[in-house]
mmCIF file of C-alpha atoms in Angstrom:
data_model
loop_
_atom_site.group_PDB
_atom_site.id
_atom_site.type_symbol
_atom_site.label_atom_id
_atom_site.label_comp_id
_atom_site.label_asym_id
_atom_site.label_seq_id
_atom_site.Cartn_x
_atom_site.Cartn_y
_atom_site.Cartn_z
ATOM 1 C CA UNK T 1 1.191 -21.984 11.753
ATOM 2 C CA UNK T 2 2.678 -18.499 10.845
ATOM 3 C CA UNK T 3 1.504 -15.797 8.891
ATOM 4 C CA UNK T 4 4.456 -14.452 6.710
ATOM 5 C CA UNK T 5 5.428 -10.991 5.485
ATOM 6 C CA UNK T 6 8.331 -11.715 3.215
ATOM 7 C CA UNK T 7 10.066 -8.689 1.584
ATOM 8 C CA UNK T 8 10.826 -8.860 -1.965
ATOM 9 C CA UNK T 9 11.673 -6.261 -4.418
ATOM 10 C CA UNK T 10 12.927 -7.712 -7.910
ATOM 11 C CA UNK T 11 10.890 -9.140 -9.991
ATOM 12 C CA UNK T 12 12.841 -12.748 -9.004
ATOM 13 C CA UNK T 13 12.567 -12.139 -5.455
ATOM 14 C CA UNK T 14 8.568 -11.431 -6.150
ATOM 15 C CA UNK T 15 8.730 -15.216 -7.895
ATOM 16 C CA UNK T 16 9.982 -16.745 -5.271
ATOM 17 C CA UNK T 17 7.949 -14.999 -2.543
ATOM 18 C CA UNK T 18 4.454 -15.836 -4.603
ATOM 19 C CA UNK T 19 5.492 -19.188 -5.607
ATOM 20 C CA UNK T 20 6.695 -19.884 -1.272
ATOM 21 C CA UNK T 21 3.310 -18.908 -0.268
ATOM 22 C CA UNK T 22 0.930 -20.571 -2.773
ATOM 23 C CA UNK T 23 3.030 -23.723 -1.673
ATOM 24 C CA UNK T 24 2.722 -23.210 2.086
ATOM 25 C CA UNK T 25 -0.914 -22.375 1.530
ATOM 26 C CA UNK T 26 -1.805 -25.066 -0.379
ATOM 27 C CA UNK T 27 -0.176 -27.466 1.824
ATOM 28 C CA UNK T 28 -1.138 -25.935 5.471
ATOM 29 C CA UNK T 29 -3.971 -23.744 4.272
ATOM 30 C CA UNK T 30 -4.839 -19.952 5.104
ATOM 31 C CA UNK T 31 -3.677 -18.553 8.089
ATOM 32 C CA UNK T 32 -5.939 -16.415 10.036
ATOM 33 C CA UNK T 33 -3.594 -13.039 9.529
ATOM 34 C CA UNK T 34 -3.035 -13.371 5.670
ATOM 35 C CA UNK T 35 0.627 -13.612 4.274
ATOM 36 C CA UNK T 36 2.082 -10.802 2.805
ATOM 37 C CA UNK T 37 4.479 -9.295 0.265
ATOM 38 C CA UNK T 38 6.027 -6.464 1.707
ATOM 39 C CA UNK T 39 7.012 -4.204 -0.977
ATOM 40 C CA UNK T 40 6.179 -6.241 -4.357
ATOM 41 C CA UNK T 41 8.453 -3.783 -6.193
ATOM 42 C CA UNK T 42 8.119 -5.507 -9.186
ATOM 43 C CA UNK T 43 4.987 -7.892 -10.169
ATOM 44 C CA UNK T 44 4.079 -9.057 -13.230
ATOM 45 C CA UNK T 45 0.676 -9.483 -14.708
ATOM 46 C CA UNK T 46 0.416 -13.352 -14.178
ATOM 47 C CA UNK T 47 0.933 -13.071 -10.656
ATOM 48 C CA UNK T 48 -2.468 -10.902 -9.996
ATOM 49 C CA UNK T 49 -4.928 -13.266 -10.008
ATOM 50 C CA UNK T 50 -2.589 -15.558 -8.037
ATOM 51 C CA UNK T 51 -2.556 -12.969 -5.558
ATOM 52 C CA UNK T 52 -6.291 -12.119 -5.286
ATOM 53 C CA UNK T 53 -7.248 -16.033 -5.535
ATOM 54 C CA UNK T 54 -4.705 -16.853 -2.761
ATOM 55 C CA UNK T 55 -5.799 -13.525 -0.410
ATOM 56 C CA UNK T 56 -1.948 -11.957 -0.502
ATOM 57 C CA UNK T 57 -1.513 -9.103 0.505
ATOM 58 C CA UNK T 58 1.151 -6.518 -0.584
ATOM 59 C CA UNK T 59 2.101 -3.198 0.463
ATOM 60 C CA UNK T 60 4.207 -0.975 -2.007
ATOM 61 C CA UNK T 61 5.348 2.165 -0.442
ATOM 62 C CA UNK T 62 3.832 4.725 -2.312
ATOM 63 C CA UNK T 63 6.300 6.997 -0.594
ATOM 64 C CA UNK T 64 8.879 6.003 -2.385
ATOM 65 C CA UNK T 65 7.940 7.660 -5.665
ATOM 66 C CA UNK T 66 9.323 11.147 -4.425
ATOM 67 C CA UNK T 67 12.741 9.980 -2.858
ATOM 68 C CA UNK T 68 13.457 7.457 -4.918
ATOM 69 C CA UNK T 69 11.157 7.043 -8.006
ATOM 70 C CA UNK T 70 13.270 8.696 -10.344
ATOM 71 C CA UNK T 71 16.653 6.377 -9.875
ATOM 72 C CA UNK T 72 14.241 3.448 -9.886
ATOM 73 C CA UNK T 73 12.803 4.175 -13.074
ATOM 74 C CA UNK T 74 16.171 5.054 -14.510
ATOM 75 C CA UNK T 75 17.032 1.805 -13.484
ATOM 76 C CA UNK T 76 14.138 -0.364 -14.676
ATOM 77 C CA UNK T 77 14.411 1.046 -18.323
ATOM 78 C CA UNK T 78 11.390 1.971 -20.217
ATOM 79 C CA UNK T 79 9.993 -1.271 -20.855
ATOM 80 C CA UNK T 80 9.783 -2.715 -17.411
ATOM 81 C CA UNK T 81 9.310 0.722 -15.733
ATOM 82 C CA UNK T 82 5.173 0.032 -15.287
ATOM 83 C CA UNK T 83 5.770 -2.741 -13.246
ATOM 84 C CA UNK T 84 7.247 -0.442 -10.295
ATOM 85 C CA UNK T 85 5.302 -0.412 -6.976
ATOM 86 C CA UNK T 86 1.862 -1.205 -9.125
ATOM 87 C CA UNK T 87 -1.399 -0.006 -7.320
ATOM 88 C CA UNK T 88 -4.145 0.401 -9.343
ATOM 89 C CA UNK T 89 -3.405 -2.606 -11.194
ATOM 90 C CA UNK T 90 -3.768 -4.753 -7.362
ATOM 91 C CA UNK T 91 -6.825 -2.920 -6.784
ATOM 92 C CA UNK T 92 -8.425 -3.487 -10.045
ATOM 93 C CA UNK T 93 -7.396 -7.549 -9.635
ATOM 94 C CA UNK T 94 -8.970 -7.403 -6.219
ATOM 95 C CA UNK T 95 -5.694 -7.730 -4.823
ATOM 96 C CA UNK T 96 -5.173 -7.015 -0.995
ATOM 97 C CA UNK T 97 -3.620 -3.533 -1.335
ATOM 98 C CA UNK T 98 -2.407 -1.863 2.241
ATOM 99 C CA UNK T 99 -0.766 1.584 2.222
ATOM 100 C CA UNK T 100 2.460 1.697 4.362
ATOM 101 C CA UNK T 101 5.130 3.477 4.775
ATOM 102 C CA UNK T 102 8.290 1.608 5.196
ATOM 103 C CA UNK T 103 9.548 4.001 8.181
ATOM 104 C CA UNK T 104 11.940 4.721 8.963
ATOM 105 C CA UNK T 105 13.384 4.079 5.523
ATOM 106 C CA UNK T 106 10.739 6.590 4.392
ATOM 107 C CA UNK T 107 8.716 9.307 5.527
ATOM 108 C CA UNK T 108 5.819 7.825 7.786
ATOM 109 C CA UNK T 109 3.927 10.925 7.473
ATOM 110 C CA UNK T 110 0.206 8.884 5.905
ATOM 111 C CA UNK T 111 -1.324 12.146 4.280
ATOM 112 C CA UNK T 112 1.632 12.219 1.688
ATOM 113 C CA UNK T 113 1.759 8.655 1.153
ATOM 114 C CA UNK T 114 -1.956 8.629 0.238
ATOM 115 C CA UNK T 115 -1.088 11.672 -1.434
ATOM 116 C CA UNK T 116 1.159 9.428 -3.459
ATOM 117 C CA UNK T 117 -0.995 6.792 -4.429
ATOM 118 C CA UNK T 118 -2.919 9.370 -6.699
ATOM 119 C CA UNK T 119 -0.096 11.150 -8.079
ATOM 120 C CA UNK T 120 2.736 8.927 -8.008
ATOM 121 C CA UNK T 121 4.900 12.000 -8.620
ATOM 122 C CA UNK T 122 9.234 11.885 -8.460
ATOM 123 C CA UNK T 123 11.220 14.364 -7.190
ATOM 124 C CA UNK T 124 11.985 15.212 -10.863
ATOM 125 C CA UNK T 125 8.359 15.717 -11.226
ATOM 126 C CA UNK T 126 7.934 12.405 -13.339
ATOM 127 C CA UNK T 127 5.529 9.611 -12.587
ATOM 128 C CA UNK T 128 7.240 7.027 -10.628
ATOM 129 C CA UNK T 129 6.372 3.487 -12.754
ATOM 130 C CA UNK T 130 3.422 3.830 -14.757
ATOM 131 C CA UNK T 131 0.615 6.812 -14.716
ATOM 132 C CA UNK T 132 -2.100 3.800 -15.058
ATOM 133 C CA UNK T 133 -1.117 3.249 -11.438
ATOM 134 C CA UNK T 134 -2.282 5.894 -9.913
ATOM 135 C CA UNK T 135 -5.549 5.488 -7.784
ATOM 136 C CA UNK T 136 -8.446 7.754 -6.758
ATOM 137 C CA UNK T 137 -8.223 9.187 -3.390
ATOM 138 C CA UNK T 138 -10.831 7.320 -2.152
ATOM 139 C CA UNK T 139 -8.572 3.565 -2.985
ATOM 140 C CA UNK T 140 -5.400 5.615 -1.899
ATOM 141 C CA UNK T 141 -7.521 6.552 1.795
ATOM 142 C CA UNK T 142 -8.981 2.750 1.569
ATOM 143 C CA UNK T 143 -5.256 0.822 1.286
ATOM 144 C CA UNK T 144 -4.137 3.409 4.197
ATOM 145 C CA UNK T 145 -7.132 2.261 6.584
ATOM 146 C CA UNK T 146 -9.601 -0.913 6.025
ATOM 147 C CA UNK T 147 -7.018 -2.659 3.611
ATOM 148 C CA UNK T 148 -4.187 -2.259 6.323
ATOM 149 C CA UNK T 149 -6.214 -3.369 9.409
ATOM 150 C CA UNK T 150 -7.561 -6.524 7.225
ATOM 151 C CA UNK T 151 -3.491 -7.162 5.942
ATOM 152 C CA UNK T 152 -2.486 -6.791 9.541
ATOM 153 C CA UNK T 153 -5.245 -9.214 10.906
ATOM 154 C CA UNK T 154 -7.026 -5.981 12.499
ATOM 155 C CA UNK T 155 -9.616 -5.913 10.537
ATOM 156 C CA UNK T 156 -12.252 -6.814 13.714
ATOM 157 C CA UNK T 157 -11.119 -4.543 15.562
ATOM 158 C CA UNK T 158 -10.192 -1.279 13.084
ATOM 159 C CA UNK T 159 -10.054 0.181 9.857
ATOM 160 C CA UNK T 160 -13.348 1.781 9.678
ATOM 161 C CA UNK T 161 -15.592 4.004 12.136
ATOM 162 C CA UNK T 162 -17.783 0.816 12.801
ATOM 163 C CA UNK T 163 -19.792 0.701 16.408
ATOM 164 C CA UNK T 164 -17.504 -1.536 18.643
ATOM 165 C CA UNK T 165 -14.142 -1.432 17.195
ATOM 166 C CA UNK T 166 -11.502 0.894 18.540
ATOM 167 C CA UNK T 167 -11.960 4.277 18.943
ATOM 168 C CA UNK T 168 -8.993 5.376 16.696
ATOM 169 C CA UNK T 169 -9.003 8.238 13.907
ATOM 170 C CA UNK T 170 -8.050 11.246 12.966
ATOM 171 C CA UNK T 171 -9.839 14.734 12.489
ATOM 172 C CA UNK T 172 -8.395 16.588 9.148
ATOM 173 C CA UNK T 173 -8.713 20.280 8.151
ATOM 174 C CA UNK T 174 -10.348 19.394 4.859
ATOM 175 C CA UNK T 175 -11.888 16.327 3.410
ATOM 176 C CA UNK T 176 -8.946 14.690 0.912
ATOM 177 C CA UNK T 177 -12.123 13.266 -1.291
ATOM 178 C CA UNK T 178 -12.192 17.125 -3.018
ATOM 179 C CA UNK T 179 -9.238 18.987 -2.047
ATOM 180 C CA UNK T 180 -6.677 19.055 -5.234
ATOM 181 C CA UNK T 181 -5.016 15.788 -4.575
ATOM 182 C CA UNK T 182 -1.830 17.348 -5.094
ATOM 183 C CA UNK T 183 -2.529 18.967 -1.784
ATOM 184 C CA UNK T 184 -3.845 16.080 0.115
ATOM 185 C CA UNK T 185 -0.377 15.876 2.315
ATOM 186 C CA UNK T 186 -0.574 19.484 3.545
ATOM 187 C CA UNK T 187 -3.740 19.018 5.191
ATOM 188 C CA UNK T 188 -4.239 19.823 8.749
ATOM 189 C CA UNK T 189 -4.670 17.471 10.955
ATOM 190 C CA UNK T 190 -6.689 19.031 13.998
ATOM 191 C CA UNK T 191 -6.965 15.911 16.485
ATOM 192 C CA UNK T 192 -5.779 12.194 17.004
ATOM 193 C CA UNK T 193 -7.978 9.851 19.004
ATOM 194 C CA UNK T 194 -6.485 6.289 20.209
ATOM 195 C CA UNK T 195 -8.614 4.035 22.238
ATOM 196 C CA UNK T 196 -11.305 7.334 22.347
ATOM 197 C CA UNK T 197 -8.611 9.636 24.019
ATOM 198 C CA UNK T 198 -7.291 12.348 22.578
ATOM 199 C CA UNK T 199 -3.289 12.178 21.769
ATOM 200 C CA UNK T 200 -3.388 15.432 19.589
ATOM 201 C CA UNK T 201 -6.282 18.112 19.366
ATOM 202 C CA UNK T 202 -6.097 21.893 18.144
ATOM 203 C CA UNK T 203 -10.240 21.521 18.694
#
C-alpha cells in the first residue's frame, strides 16, 4: 500500500527503478500519492511513455546544472550527455515533471532552480545535458508548483491559487513570464503567505 520515491541516478539504477514500479503497479495498482523517481539522472527515450502511461513522476534537480553540470557532463561523454536531468523531453511525453531542489545537497532557493529549468546553464557557462532540455518559464514555474503538489499527493489542497485550497504563495518583484530569464533568480520576493498569514512581507 505505499507510494514510493526511489532515488536513482545512472541510467541502470533508472532501469531498475522503472521496471520495480511498473511491476508493483501492475500487480497492486496505483496508489493514491503516485510513485516517484527522485532524480532520474539519466533516462532514456523508451522509458517516456512508460512513465507518462504509468503516472511516474520524477524530479531532476535543475539546480544541479550550476554546481555540478559541468563534471557531470565531462563524465557522461558527448554521446550520452543529453540524457542528463532531461526536462523538456518529460514535459513534452506528458511525463509528471516536479521541480525540487534536493536541499540540502543543493541550493533550495526555487527562483534559481526555475531559473534553471530555462537555461540549464554550468558554472563554466555550458549547458548542463542537452540545450533541447530547456523549458519555457511558464513549464519551469508549472514543475515548481501544480506538478509538485500533484507528485506529492497535494494536489487538492495546493499548487494553484484555486478558491478552497491553502492559502500559500508568494508575492515577487516582477513577473518571471517576461523578465530575461537569465534574471528570474534575482527577483524580489516581497511577501510569503502560509495558511493566509504572512511569514515574510516588505508590503
Amino acid at each position: 500500500g505505499w507510494s514510493l520515491a526511489v532515488h536513482a541516478i545512472g541510467d541502470l539504477a533508472v532501469d531498475h527503478a522503472v521496471r520495480s514500479i511498473v511491476e508493483a503497479m501492475d500487480t497492486y495498482g496505483r496508489r493514491s500519492v503516485p510513485n516517484r523517481i527522485e532524480h532520474a539522472g539519466t533516462v532514456h527515450d523508451e522509458h517516456l511513455p512508460t512513465l507518462a502511461e504509468y503516472g511516474i513522476a520524477v524530479t531532476p534537480q535543475a539546480a544541479f546544472a550550476r554546481d555540478i553540470g559541468a563534471g557531470m557532463n565531462m563524465s557522461a561523454g558527448p554521446d550520452r550527455r543529453r540524457l542528463l536531468y532531461r526536462a523538456r523531453s518529460f514535459v513534452d511525453a506528458g511525463v509528471m515533471l516536479a521541480g525540487s531542489s534536493d536541499r540540502p545537497c543543493a541550493d533550495g532557493n526555487a527562483l534559481r532552480g526555475i531559473q534553471a529549468f530555462v537555461d540549464r546553464l554550468t558554472s563554466t557557462g555550458d549547458v548542463f545535458g542537452s540545450a533541447e532540455e530547456c523549458l519555457t518559464a511558464e513549464q519551469a514555474i508549472t514543475a515548481y508548483t501544480r506538478t509538485a503538489a500533484e507528485a506529492s499527493g497535494h494536489g487538492a489542497v495546493k499548487g494553484t491559487l484555486t478558491p478552497g485550497k491553502l492559502a500559500d504563495l508568494v508575492v515577487l518583484g516582477d513577473d518571471p513570464l517576461t523578465v530575461d530569464p537569465t534574471t528570474i533568480k534575482d527577483i524580489d520576493v516581497i511577501a510569503t503567505i502560509a495558511g493566509g498569514d504572512f511569514t515574510h512581507s516588505t508590503l
